[in-house]
Amino acid sequence: MMDPVYSQSRSRSSSHASSSGQSVILNTPNDPTPEEKVRSREHEELLSDGSPFKAPRLPEIGYELPYNELPRSEIDRQRQIPPHHNLAHTYHAGVDPAASKPPSPSLVVKFKRATRVFWAEFFGTAVLALFGTAVNNQVALSNSPLVSNAPAGTYLSVSFGWALAVMLGVFVSGGVSGGHINPAITLSMAIFRRFPWYKVPVYWLAQISGAVFGAGLTYWNYSTAINLYEGGTGARTIEKTGGLFFTNPLPYTTNYLCFYNEVLMTAILMIFVVAVGDEGNTAPPKNLGPFVVFWVVFGLASTLGMQTSFALNPARDLGPRIVTWLAGYGGGVWSVRSSYWFSVAILGPVL
């Protein structure tokens, strides 16, 4: 004989399912076992604890499906995945959101995050200016008997040193700022690659100040040798040693020719820089990009760089020129060759 309580419960569930058109899931009427009672008690303790480091252990819940209302396939599916039981919500039910919130970063951390791009470009350009101006000084000064008994390099050494300087500068800054280390590249990225315009002044300031810092280190290192080369302590002339820091074109050239020379070289450099970063092109892996730039700069310096000292980079000329001005070379560093520094060394690469 059927239990009247169970019969009434089943009839109510059937009538409710038929009227609403939806299946109804009922908990089993069986009393929980002692093991289930222990699990339920542990679950409540975990929920009241509120610790984010503990995962609440859920008690097992049984379900009885209305077989007369569902097809066999639906019954099997609901047996495997109990409905109305959101495990994600249950898992986090006992976690206090305030307790899981990470602590606010300190002012030092905030400062590092806000300025990391600036310092990446600063040190990347500093490496560029340091290695580049250093190879100029080493090759030129060592070829003078007043300084050294044996030459330490040729024009090929200068080309190699500047190419190495660019590659190392990109390696230093590439992972953080993209490794521009060149105001002309930053401007080009803003125009053609949607680089944020509000970052352009920040990049330019970092690049120019980094070039000043790197060239200053070179000047400090070779100041004694420069004294010997110039013929006296503190003697500084643009004709003898000024060109070891900033670009100094050959006497037969005109500013128009030098301008064309710089535009041509910088355009070739930009073609390769854009090609290396173009995912639709047969570009090398990202970690090999600086090596490609190395060979491009080496090739440009070896083939087209003789007439203008291959600026290619406004910061590469402006930063060291500021250093020489501060070091006692005088205001002539700005007026030489009808303001060559602006009309050729800056406008040429930028255009």
Short mmCIF file of C-alpha atoms in Angstrom, two decimals:
data_model
loop_
_atom_site.label_atom_id
_atom_site.label_comp_id
_atom_site.label_asym_id
_atom_site.label_seq_id
_atom_site.Cartn_x
_atom_site.Cartn_y
_atom_site.Cartn_z
CA MET A 1 0.00 0.00 0.00
CA MET A 2 1.40 3.46 -1.01
CA ASP A 3 2.29 5.97 1.68
CA PRO A 4 -0.48 8.66 1.65
CA VAL A 5 1.99 11.48 2.40
CA TYR A 6 4.26 10.49 -0.49
CA SER A 7 1.22 10.03 -2.76
CA GLN A 8 -0.06 13.54 -2.00
CA SER A 9 3.40 15.07 -2.53
CA ARG A 10 3.78 13.28 -5.85
CA SER A 11 0.32 14.31 -7.05
CA ARG A 12 1.00 17.96 -6.14
CA SER A 13 4.29 17.93 -8.04
CA SER A 14 2.63 16.35 -11.07
CA SER A 15 -0.20 18.88 -11.14
CA HIS A 16 2.27 21.77 -10.73
CA ALA A 17 4.48 20.47 -13.55
CA SER A 18 1.53 19.99 -15.90
CA SER A 19 0.16 23.48 -15.21
CA SER A 20 3.47 25.33 -15.59
CA GLY A 21 4.96 23.16 -18.32
CA GLN A 22 8.25 22.92 -16.41
CA SER A 23 9.92 20.06 -14.61
CA VAL A 24 10.10 20.17 -10.82
CA ILE A 25 13.05 18.85 -8.86
CA LEU A 26 12.40 17.69 -5.30
CA ASN A 27 14.85 16.81 -2.57
CA THR A 28 14.79 13.23 -1.42
CA PRO A 29 12.61 12.65 1.64
CA ASN A 30 15.21 10.35 3.17
CA ASP A 31 16.77 11.48 6.42
CA PRO A 32 20.49 12.46 6.17
CA THR A 33 23.01 9.91 7.29
CA PRO A 34 25.41 10.70 10.17
CA GLU A 35 28.21 11.31 7.61
CA GLU A 36 26.05 13.85 5.75
CA LYS A 37 25.29 15.64 9.02
CA VAL A 38 29.03 16.01 9.70
CA ARG A 39 29.62 17.35 6.18
CA SER A 40 26.79 19.86 6.57
CA ARG A 41 28.21 21.07 9.89
CA GLU A 42 31.68 21.51 8.32
CA HIS A 43 30.15 23.47 5.45
CA GLU A 44 28.41 25.89 7.82
CA GLU A 45 31.63 26.43 9.77
CA LEU A 46 33.54 27.27 6.59
CA LEU A 47 30.88 29.71 5.49
CA SER A 48 30.96 31.51 8.81
CA ASP A 49 34.79 31.63 8.77
CA GLY A 50 34.96 33.97 5.73
CA SER A 51 38.59 33.10 4.92
CA PRO A 52 39.57 33.61 1.26
CA PHE A 53 42.15 30.85 1.54
CA LYS A 54 39.69 28.05 2.22
CA ALA A 55 37.31 26.51 -0.27
CA PRO A 56 33.96 25.56 1.32
CA ARG A 57 33.25 21.86 1.14
CA LEU A 58 29.65 21.33 0.10
CA PRO A 59 27.33 18.68 1.53
CA GLU A 60 25.96 16.15 -0.89
CA ILE A 61 22.38 16.88 -1.99
CA GLY A 62 20.09 14.26 -3.43
CA TYR A 63 17.45 14.85 -6.11
CA GLU A 64 14.37 12.97 -7.27
CA LEU A 65 13.23 13.60 -10.84
CA PRO A 66 9.60 13.38 -11.98
CA TYR A 67 9.97 10.47 -14.38
CA ASN A 68 6.47 10.79 -15.75
CA GLU A 69 7.15 14.33 -17.05
CA LEU A 70 10.60 14.12 -18.69
CA PRO A 71 12.04 12.06 -21.55
CA ARG A 72 14.73 9.54 -20.77
CA SER A 73 17.56 11.64 -22.24
CA GLU A 74 16.60 14.65 -20.11
CA ILE A 75 16.45 12.48 -17.00
CA ASP A 76 19.98 11.20 -17.62
CA ARG A 77 21.26 14.72 -18.23
CA GLN A 78 19.79 16.10 -15.01
CA ARG A 79 21.09 13.16 -13.02
CA GLN A 80 24.62 14.02 -14.13
CA ILE A 81 24.30 17.82 -13.69
CA PRO A 82 21.96 18.70 -10.80
CA PRO A 83 19.88 21.77 -11.75
CA HIS A 84 19.49 24.91 -9.67
CA HIS A 85 22.88 24.27 -8.07
CA ASN A 86 25.37 26.99 -9.04
CA LEU A 87 28.72 25.70 -7.85
CA ALA A 88 30.50 29.00 -8.62
CA HIS A 89 28.16 31.00 -6.39
CA THR A 90 28.22 28.39 -3.64
CA TYR A 91 32.02 28.22 -3.71
CA HIS A 92 32.36 31.95 -3.11
CA ALA A 93 29.42 32.23 -0.74
CA GLY A 94 31.61 32.37 2.35
CA VAL A 95 34.30 34.71 0.98
CA ASP A 96 34.30 38.28 2.17
CA PRO A 97 34.90 40.57 -0.88
CA ALA A 98 36.73 43.07 1.30
CA ALA A 99 39.09 40.37 2.57
CA SER A 100 39.98 39.24 -0.98
CA LYS A 101 40.65 42.77 -2.27
CA PRO A 102 44.40 43.27 -2.90
CA PRO A 103 46.12 46.00 -0.90
CA SER A 104 46.59 49.39 -2.52
CA PRO A 105 50.06 49.88 -4.04
CA SER A 106 52.45 52.22 -2.27
CA LEU A 107 53.44 55.61 -3.65
CA VAL A 108 56.79 54.20 -4.74
CA VAL A 109 55.08 51.46 -6.74
CA LYS A 110 52.66 53.96 -8.29
CA PHE A 111 55.59 56.22 -9.25
CA LYS A 112 57.43 53.33 -10.89
CA ARG A 113 54.37 52.32 -12.88
CA ALA A 114 53.70 55.88 -14.01
CA THR A 115 57.29 56.58 -15.11
CA ARG A 116 58.53 53.21 -16.33
CA VAL A 117 58.02 54.12 -20.00
CA PHE A 118 59.93 57.38 -19.54
CA TRP A 119 62.88 55.65 -17.90
CA ALA A 120 62.92 52.91 -20.52
CA GLU A 121 63.30 55.46 -23.31
CA PHE A 122 65.75 57.47 -21.20
CA PHE A 123 68.15 54.60 -20.57
CA GLY A 124 67.70 53.14 -24.04
CA THR A 125 68.70 56.44 -25.66
CA ALA A 126 71.48 56.89 -23.09
CA VAL A 127 72.98 53.57 -24.17
CA LEU A 128 72.71 54.67 -27.80
CA ALA A 129 74.48 57.99 -27.18
CA LEU A 130 77.10 56.45 -24.89
CA PHE A 131 78.23 53.70 -27.26
CA GLY A 132 77.97 55.89 -30.36
CA THR A 133 79.91 58.91 -29.12
CA ALA A 134 82.41 56.63 -27.38
CA VAL A 135 83.36 54.85 -30.60
CA ASN A 136 83.78 58.25 -32.29
CA ASN A 137 86.17 59.39 -29.58
CA GLN A 138 88.11 56.14 -29.42
CA VAL A 139 88.74 55.90 -33.15
CA ALA A 140 89.62 59.59 -33.67
CA LEU A 141 91.70 60.13 -30.53
CA SER A 142 93.62 56.86 -30.82
CA ASN A 143 94.71 57.77 -34.35
CA SER A 144 96.54 60.82 -33.00
CA PRO A 145 100.16 60.31 -31.83
CA LEU A 146 99.46 62.87 -29.11
CA VAL A 147 97.09 60.44 -27.46
CA SER A 148 98.01 56.87 -28.46
CA ASN A 149 100.84 54.96 -30.08
CA ALA A 150 98.50 52.58 -31.88
CA PRO A 151 95.24 53.29 -33.70
CA ALA A 152 92.16 51.68 -32.19
CA GLY A 153 89.75 51.51 -35.08
CA THR A 154 88.74 52.76 -38.50
CA TYR A 155 85.58 54.13 -40.14
CA LEU A 156 84.28 50.56 -40.25
CA SER A 157 84.64 50.47 -36.47
CA VAL A 158 82.54 53.64 -36.26
CA SER A 159 79.80 52.09 -38.40
CA PHE A 160 79.83 48.91 -36.33
CA GLY A 161 79.84 50.81 -33.04
CA TRP A 162 76.84 52.96 -33.93
CA ALA A 163 74.89 49.96 -35.20
CA LEU A 164 75.67 48.14 -31.96
CA ALA A 165 74.60 51.22 -30.00
CA VAL A 166 71.19 51.25 -31.67
CA MET A 167 70.68 47.52 -31.17
CA LEU A 168 71.57 47.63 -27.46
CA GLY A 169 69.37 50.68 -26.92
CA VAL A 170 66.40 48.84 -28.43
CA PHE A 171 67.11 45.81 -26.26
CA VAL A 172 67.19 47.97 -23.12
CA SER A 173 63.88 49.73 -23.76
CA GLY A 174 61.98 47.50 -26.17
CA GLY A 175 60.12 45.40 -23.61
CA VAL A 176 58.67 48.43 -21.80
CA SER A 177 58.34 51.34 -24.23
CA GLY A 178 58.69 49.68 -27.61
CA GLY A 179 62.30 50.75 -28.09
CA HIS A 180 61.76 53.94 -30.09
CA ILE A 181 64.89 55.78 -28.80
CA ASN A 182 64.39 58.18 -31.70
CA PRO A 183 62.00 61.17 -31.88
CA ALA A 184 61.53 60.60 -35.61
CA ILE A 185 60.32 57.04 -35.01
CA THR A 186 57.99 58.17 -32.21
CA LEU A 187 56.43 60.78 -34.50
CA SER A 188 56.07 58.27 -37.31
CA MET A 189 54.38 55.76 -34.99
CA ALA A 190 51.91 58.44 -33.88
CA ILE A 191 51.04 59.37 -37.47
CA PHE A 192 50.86 55.95 -39.09
CA ARG A 193 50.49 53.40 -36.26
CA ARG A 194 48.03 55.09 -33.88
CA PHE A 195 50.60 55.67 -31.18
CA PRO A 196 48.94 57.94 -28.54
CA TRP A 197 49.74 61.57 -29.25
CA TYR A 198 49.77 62.49 -25.57
CA LYS A 199 52.78 60.20 -25.10
CA VAL A 200 54.85 61.84 -27.84
CA PRO A 201 56.18 64.74 -25.68
CA VAL A 202 57.03 62.28 -22.90
CA TYR A 203 59.00 60.09 -25.29
CA TRP A 204 60.79 63.08 -26.81
CA LEU A 205 61.79 64.44 -23.41
CA ALA A 206 63.07 61.03 -22.32
CA GLN A 207 65.02 60.53 -25.54
CA ILE A 208 66.72 63.93 -25.54
CA SER A 209 67.58 63.85 -21.83
CA GLY A 210 68.84 60.27 -22.19
CA ALA A 211 71.09 61.33 -25.07
CA VAL A 212 72.47 64.17 -22.91
CA PHE A 213 73.18 61.72 -20.10
CA GLY A 214 74.89 59.15 -22.34
CA ALA A 215 77.03 61.72 -24.16
CA GLY A 216 77.95 63.29 -20.82
CA LEU A 217 79.32 59.95 -19.63
CA THR A 218 81.44 59.71 -22.78
CA TYR A 219 82.78 63.24 -22.37
CA TRP A 220 83.71 62.58 -18.76
CA ASN A 221 85.53 59.40 -19.77
CA TYR A 222 87.56 60.96 -22.62
CA SER A 223 88.08 64.49 -21.25
CA THR A 224 91.78 63.86 -20.53
CA ALA A 225 92.40 62.46 -24.01
CA ILE A 226 90.54 65.44 -25.48
CA ASN A 227 92.87 67.77 -23.59
CA LEU A 228 95.89 66.03 -25.14
CA TYR A 229 94.32 66.07 -28.60
CA GLU A 230 93.37 69.75 -28.38
CA GLY A 231 96.83 70.70 -27.07
CA GLY A 232 95.88 72.11 -23.68
CA THR A 233 93.74 71.57 -20.62
CA GLY A 234 90.29 73.00 -21.17
CA ALA A 235 90.91 73.83 -24.83
CA ARG A 236 87.82 72.98 -26.86
CA THR A 237 87.24 73.60 -30.56
CA ILE A 238 84.41 72.53 -32.80
CA GLU A 239 86.75 71.80 -35.69
CA LYS A 240 88.91 69.30 -33.78
CA THR A 241 86.70 67.46 -31.30
CA GLY A 242 83.18 68.88 -31.59
CA GLY A 243 82.39 66.41 -34.36
CA LEU A 244 83.21 63.53 -32.02
CA PHE A 245 79.90 64.20 -30.27
CA PHE A 246 77.49 65.83 -32.72
CA THR A 247 77.19 65.41 -36.48
CA ASN A 248 79.74 67.36 -38.50
CA PRO A 249 79.39 67.24 -42.31
CA LEU A 250 82.31 67.28 -44.72
CA PRO A 251 83.39 70.76 -45.92
CA TYR A 252 82.44 70.28 -49.58
CA THR A 253 78.79 69.49 -48.82
CA THR A 254 75.95 71.99 -48.75
CA ASN A 255 73.09 71.98 -46.29
CA TYR A 256 70.70 71.07 -49.11
CA LEU A 257 72.75 68.01 -49.99
CA CYS A 258 73.05 67.02 -46.34
CA PHE A 259 69.30 67.45 -45.87
CA TYR A 260 68.59 65.13 -48.79
CA ASN A 261 71.17 62.65 -47.46
CA GLU A 262 69.50 62.53 -44.03
CA VAL A 263 65.98 62.23 -45.45
CA LEU A 264 67.09 59.34 -47.66
CA MET A 265 68.81 57.41 -44.87
CA THR A 266 66.02 57.94 -42.34
CA ALA A 267 63.39 56.86 -44.88
CA ILE A 268 65.27 53.62 -45.49
CA LEU A 269 65.57 53.06 -41.74
CA MET A 270 61.83 53.65 -41.24
CA ILE A 271 60.93 51.21 -44.02
CA PHE A 272 62.78 48.43 -42.24
CA VAL A 273 61.50 49.40 -38.78
CA VAL A 274 57.88 49.27 -40.01
CA ALA A 275 58.53 46.03 -41.91
CA VAL A 276 59.97 44.35 -38.82
CA GLY A 277 56.89 45.27 -36.76
CA ASP A 278 54.34 44.34 -39.45
CA GLU A 279 52.67 41.02 -38.58
CA GLY A 280 51.38 40.70 -42.14
CA ASN A 281 54.91 40.80 -43.47
CA THR A 282 57.51 38.03 -43.38
CA ALA A 283 58.94 39.65 -40.28
CA PRO A 284 61.45 37.94 -37.98
CA PRO A 285 60.52 36.92 -34.43
CA LYS A 286 60.15 39.88 -32.10
CA ASN A 287 63.32 39.07 -30.18
CA LEU A 288 65.31 39.25 -33.44
CA GLY A 289 64.03 42.69 -34.42
CA PRO A 290 66.99 44.56 -32.86
CA PHE A 291 69.40 42.39 -34.85
CA VAL A 292 67.68 43.42 -38.07
CA VAL A 293 67.93 47.09 -37.05
CA PHE A 294 71.63 46.52 -36.31
CA TRP A 295 72.34 45.44 -39.87
CA VAL A 296 70.22 48.24 -41.33
CA VAL A 297 72.11 50.92 -39.39
CA PHE A 298 75.43 49.26 -40.16
CA GLY A 299 74.60 49.22 -43.86
CA LEU A 300 73.46 52.85 -43.90
CA ALA A 301 76.53 54.05 -42.03
CA SER A 302 78.86 52.05 -44.28
CA THR A 303 77.32 53.23 -47.55
CA LEU A 304 75.58 56.61 -47.07
CA GLY A 305 76.90 58.02 -43.82
CA MET A 306 80.22 59.61 -44.79
CA GLN A 307 78.95 63.04 -45.86
CA THR A 308 76.78 63.90 -42.84
CA SER A 309 78.05 61.60 -40.05
CA PHE A 310 74.63 59.85 -40.36
CA ALA A 311 72.44 61.52 -37.73
CA LEU A 312 69.31 59.39 -38.45
CA ASN A 313 68.07 60.51 -35.05
CA PRO A 314 67.41 64.08 -33.80
CA ALA A 315 68.18 63.07 -30.20
CA ARG A 316 71.50 61.54 -31.28
CA ASP A 317 72.65 65.00 -32.47
CA LEU A 318 70.82 67.34 -30.09
CA GLY A 319 71.76 65.56 -26.85
CA PRO A 320 75.55 65.46 -27.45
CA ARG A 321 75.41 69.02 -28.85
CA ILE A 322 73.95 70.22 -25.54
CA VAL A 323 76.80 68.44 -23.72
CA THR A 324 79.47 70.19 -25.81
CA TRP A 325 77.78 73.54 -25.29
CA LEU A 326 77.86 73.00 -21.51
CA ALA A 327 81.44 71.68 -21.66
CA GLY A 328 82.89 74.89 -23.07
CA TYR A 329 82.68 74.58 -26.83
CA GLY A 330 80.73 77.84 -26.92
CA GLY A 331 77.63 79.03 -28.71
CA GLY A 332 79.15 78.14 -32.03
CA VAL A 333 77.73 74.63 -31.68
CA TRP A 334 74.33 76.18 -32.53
CA SER A 335 75.37 78.55 -35.29
CA VAL A 336 77.89 76.43 -37.20
CA ARG A 337 76.93 75.81 -40.85
CA SER A 338 73.88 78.12 -40.65
CA SER A 339 72.23 76.24 -37.77
CA TYR A 340 72.97 72.88 -39.32
CA TRP A 341 71.78 71.18 -36.14
CA PHE A 342 68.17 72.23 -36.82
CA SER A 343 67.88 72.47 -40.59
CA VAL A 344 69.52 69.09 -41.24
CA ALA A 345 70.10 67.02 -38.09
CA ILE A 346 66.54 67.53 -36.79
CA LEU A 347 64.34 68.35 -39.78
CA GLY A 348 65.96 65.77 -42.05
CA PRO A 349 65.22 62.68 -39.90
CA VAL A 350 61.81 64.00 -38.83
CA LEU A 351 60.64 64.56 -42.40
#
